[in-house]
CSV table of C-alpha atoms in Angstrom, one decimal:
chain,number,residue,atom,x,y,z
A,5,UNK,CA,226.4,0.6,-99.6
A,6,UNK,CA,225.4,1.7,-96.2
A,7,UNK,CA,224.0,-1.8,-94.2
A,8,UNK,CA,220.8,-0.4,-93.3
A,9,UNK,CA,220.1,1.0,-97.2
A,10,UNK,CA,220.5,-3.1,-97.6
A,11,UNK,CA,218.5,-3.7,-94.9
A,12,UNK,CA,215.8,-1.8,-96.6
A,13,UNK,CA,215.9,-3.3,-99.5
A,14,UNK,CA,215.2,-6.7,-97.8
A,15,UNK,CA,212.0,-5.1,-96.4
A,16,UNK,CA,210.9,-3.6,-99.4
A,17,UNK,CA,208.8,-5.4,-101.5
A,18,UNK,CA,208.6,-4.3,-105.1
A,19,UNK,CA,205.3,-5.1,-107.3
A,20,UNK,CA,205.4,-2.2,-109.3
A,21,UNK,CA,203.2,-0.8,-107.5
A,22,UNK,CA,204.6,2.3,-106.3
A,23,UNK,CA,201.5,3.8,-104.3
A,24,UNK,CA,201.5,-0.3,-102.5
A,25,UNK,CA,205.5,-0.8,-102.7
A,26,UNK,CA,206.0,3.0,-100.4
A,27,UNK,CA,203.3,2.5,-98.6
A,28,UNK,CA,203.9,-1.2,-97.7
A,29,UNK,CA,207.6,-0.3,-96.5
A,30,UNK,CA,206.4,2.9,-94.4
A,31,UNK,CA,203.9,0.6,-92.8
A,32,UNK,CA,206.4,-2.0,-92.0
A,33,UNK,CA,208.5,0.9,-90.6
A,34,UNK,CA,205.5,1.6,-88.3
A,35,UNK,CA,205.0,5.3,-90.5
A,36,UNK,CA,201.6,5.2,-91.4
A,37,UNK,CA,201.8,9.4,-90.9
A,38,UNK,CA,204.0,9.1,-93.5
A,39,UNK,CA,202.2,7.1,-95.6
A,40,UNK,CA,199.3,9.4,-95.4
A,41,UNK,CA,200.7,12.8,-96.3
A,42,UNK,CA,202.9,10.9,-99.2
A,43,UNK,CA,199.7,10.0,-100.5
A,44,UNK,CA,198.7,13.6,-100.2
A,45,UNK,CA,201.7,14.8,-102.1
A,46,UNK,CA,201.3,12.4,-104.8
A,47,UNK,CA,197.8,13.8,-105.3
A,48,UNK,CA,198.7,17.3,-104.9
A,49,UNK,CA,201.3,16.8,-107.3
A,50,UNK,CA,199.6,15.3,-110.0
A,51,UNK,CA,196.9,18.2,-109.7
A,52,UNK,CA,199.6,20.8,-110.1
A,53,UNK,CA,201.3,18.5,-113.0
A,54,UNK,CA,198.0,18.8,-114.6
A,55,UNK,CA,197.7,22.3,-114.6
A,56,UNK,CA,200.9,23.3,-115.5
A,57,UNK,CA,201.4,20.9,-118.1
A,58,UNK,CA,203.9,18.3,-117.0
A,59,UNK,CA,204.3,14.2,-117.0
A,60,UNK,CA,201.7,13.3,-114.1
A,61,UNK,CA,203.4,10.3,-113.8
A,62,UNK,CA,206.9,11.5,-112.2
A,63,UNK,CA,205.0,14.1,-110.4
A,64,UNK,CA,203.4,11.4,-108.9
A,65,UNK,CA,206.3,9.3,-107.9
A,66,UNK,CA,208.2,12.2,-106.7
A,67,UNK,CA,205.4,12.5,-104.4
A,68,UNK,CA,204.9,9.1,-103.1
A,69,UNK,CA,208.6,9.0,-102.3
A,70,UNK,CA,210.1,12.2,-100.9
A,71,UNK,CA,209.5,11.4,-97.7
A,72,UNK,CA,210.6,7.7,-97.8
A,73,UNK,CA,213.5,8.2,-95.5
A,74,UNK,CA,211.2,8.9,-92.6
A,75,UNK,CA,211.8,5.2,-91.7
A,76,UNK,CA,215.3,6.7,-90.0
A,77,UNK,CA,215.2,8.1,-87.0
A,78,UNK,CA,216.5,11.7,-87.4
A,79,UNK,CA,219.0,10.9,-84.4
A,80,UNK,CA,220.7,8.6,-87.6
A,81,UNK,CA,220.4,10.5,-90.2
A,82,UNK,CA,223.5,12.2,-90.3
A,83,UNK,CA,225.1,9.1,-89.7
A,84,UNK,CA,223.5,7.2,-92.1
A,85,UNK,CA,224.1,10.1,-94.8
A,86,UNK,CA,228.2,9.7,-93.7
A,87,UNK,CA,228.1,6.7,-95.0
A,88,UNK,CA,226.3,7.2,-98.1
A,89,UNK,CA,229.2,9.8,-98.9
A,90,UNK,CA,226.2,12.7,-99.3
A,91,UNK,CA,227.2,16.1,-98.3
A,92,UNK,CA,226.3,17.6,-95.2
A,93,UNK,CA,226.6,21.0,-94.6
A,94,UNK,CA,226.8,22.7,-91.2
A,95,UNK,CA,223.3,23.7,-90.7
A,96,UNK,CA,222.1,20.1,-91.6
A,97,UNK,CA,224.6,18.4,-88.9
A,98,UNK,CA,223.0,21.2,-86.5
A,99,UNK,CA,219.4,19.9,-87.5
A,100,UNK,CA,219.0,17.1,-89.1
A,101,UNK,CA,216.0,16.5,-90.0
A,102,UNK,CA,217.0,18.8,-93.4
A,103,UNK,CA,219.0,15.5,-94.5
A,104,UNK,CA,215.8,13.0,-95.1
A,105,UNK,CA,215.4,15.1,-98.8
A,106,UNK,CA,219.0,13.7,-99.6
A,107,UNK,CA,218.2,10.3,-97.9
A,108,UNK,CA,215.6,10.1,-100.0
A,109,UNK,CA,216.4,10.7,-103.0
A,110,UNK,CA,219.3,8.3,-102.5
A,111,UNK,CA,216.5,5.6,-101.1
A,112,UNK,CA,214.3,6.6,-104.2
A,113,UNK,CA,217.6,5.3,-106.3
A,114,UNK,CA,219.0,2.3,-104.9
A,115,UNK,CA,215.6,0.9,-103.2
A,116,UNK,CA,213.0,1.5,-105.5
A,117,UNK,CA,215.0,1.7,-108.7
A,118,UNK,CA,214.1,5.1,-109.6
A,119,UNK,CA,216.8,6.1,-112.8
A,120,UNK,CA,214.8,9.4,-113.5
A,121,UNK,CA,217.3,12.0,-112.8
A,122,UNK,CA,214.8,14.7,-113.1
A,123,UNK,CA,212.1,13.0,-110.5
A,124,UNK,CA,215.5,12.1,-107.8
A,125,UNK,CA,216.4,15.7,-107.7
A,126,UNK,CA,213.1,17.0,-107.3
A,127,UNK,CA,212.9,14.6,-104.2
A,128,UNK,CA,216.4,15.7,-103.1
A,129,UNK,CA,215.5,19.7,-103.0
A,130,UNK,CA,211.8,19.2,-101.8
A,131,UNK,CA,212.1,20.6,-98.2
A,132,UNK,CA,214.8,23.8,-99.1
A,133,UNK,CA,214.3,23.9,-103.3
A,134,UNK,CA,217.3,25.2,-105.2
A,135,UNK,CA,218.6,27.9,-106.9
A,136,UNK,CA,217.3,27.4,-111.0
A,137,UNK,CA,215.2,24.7,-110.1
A,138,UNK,CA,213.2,22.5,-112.4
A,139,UNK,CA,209.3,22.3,-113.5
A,140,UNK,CA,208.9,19.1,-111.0
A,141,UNK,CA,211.2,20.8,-108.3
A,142,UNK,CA,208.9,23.2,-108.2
A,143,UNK,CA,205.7,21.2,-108.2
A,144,UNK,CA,207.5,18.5,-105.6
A,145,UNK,CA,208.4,21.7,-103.5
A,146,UNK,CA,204.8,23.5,-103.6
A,147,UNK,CA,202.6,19.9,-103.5
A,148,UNK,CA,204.3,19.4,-100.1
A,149,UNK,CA,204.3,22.6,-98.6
A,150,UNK,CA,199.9,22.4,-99.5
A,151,UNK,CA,199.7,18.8,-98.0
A,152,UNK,CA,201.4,19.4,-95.2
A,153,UNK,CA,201.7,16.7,-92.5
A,154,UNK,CA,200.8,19.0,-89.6
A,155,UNK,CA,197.7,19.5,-87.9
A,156,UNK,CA,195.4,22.3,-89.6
A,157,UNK,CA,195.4,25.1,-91.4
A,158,UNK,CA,198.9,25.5,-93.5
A,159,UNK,CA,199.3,29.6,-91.8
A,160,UNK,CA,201.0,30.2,-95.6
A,161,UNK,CA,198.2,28.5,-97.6
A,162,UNK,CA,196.5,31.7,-98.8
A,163,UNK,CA,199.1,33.4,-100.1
A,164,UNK,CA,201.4,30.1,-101.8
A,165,UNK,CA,197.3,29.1,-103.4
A,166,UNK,CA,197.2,32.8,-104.9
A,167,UNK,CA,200.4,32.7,-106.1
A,168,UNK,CA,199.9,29.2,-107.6
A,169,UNK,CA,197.2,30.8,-109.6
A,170,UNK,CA,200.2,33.2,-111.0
A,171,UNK,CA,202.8,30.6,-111.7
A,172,UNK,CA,204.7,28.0,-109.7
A,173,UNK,CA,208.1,30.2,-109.0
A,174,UNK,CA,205.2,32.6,-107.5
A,175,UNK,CA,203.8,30.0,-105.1
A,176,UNK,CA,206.6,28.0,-104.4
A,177,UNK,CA,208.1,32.0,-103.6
A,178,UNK,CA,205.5,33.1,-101.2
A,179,UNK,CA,206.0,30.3,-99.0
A,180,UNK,CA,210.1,31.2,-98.9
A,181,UNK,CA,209.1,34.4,-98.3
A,182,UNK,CA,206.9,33.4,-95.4
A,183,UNK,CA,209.9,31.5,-94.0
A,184,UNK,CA,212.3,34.2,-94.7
A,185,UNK,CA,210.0,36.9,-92.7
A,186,UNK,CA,210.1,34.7,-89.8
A,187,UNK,CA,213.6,33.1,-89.5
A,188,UNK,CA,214.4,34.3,-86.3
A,189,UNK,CA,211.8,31.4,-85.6
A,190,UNK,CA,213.7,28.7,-87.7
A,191,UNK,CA,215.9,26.3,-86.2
A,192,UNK,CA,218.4,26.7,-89.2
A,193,UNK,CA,218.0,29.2,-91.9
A,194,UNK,CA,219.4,26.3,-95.0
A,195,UNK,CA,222.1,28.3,-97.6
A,196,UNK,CA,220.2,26.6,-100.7
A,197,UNK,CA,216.8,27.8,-99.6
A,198,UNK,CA,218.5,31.2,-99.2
A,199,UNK,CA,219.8,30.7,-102.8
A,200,UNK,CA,216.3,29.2,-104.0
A,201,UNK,CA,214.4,32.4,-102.3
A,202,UNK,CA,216.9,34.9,-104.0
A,203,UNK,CA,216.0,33.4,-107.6
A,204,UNK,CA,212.4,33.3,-107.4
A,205,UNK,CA,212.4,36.9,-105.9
A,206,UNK,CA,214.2,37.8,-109.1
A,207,UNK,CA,212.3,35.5,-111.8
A,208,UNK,CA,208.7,36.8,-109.9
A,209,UNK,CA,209.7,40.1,-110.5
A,210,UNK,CA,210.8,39.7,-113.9
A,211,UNK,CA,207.3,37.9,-114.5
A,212,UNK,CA,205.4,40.4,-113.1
A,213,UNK,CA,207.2,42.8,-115.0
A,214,UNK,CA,206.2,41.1,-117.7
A,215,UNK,CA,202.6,41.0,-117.4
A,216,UNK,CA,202.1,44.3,-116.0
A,217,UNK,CA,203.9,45.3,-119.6
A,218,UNK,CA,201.3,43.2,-121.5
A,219,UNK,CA,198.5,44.4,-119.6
A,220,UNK,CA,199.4,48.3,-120.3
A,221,UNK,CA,200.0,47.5,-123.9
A,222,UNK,CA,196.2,45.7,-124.4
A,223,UNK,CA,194.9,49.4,-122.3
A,224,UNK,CA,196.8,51.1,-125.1
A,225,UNK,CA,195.8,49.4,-127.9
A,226,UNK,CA,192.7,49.8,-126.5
A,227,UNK,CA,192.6,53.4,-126.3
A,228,UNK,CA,194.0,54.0,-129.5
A,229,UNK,CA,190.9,52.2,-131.1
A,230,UNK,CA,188.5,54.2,-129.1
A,231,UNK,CA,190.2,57.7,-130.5
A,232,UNK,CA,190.5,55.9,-134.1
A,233,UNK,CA,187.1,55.1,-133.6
A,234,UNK,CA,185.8,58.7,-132.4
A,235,UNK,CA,188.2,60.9,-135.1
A,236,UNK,CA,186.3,58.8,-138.0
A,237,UNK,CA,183.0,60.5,-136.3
């Protein structure tokens, strides 16, 4: 194991606690930023958990620890990811800051014990998603992109809150698509968002499909009981 994962795990202190444990070890780590918008994401998380019927537990660990690789500096990162044999790909050696979802997830494991497979992919996709991605991916991907650590106004936060009202693959699509229209503006354009943006595109359309088929057919049934209704005058 990689000697500052094990120097980690002699900072962190685990209670239980997993709101006190991540935020005790980001303090230490002199992240209180961190601390703050994970405790924003956990909220977020749960509140989307909650409406779309899933385990507001997970959501909420997923969300206290995706960023818990913050406490590397980016300028180790890929270093530190070398040696914890995860895969790099190009466009994450040419920005690295892409890597802490990895990190994380890998921190979420061997630090803090998580054996959820489910919640340590959803970390490990929550800045780029995936192709096919699961019910907490999704929520993981869309809480963070709501609670965003930035100053203001998220520019995308009409559109991904409209689409939320639609379904998750519609939120978590309109803010891909909001990347996507301006990636001449992105440092790196990641493969597996590319991949992740492609399927949504295809299961939004399908939805909408869908529900502009169900829709038409309650108008028709409609109208066919108004003329059953104004033959029997």
């Amino acid at each position: 194991m990689n000697l500052q994962i094990e120097q980690i795990k002699l900072n962190a202190i685990l209670t239980g606690d997993i709101k006190k444990d991540v935020e005790n070890l980001l303090n230490i780590y002199g992240c209180s930023r961190i601390a703050e918008h994970s405790r924003n994401v956990a909220e977020q998380s749960k509140i989307l958990a909650l409406k779309f019927n899933y385990d507001l537990r997970k959501a909420e660990i997923a969300g206290y620890l995706h960023d818990i690789s913050g406490i590397i500096p980016n300028s180790e990162r890929v270093n530190v990811a070398e040696k914890l044999n995860i895969e790099i790909l190009k466009e994450e050696r040419e920005f690295p800051l892409i890597l802490h979802q990895k990190i994380s997830g890998v921190i979420s494991k061997e630090v803090f014990k998580i054996d959820d497979v489910e919640i340590i992919n959803a970390i490990s996709c929550h800045t780029t998603l995936k192709k096919e991605p699961s019910k907490l991916d999704l929520i993981l991907f869309v809480a963070d992109k709501i609670a965003w650590d930035q100053e203001g106004k998220p520019p995308y936060i009409n559109e991904v809150l409209i689409g939320i009202d639609s379904s998750l693959e519609q939120g978590a699509y309109e803010y891909i698509k909001y990347l996507i229209d301006r990636k001449e503006e992105l440092k790196v354009v990641h493969p597996i968002l590319i991949d992740a943006y492609e399927f949504l595109k295809r299961e939004v359309s399908v939805m909408n499909n869908h529900i502009v088929d169900y829709v038409y057919k309650i108008v028709e049934d409609e109208a066919k009981k108004d003329k059953s209704f104004i033959d029997s005058k």
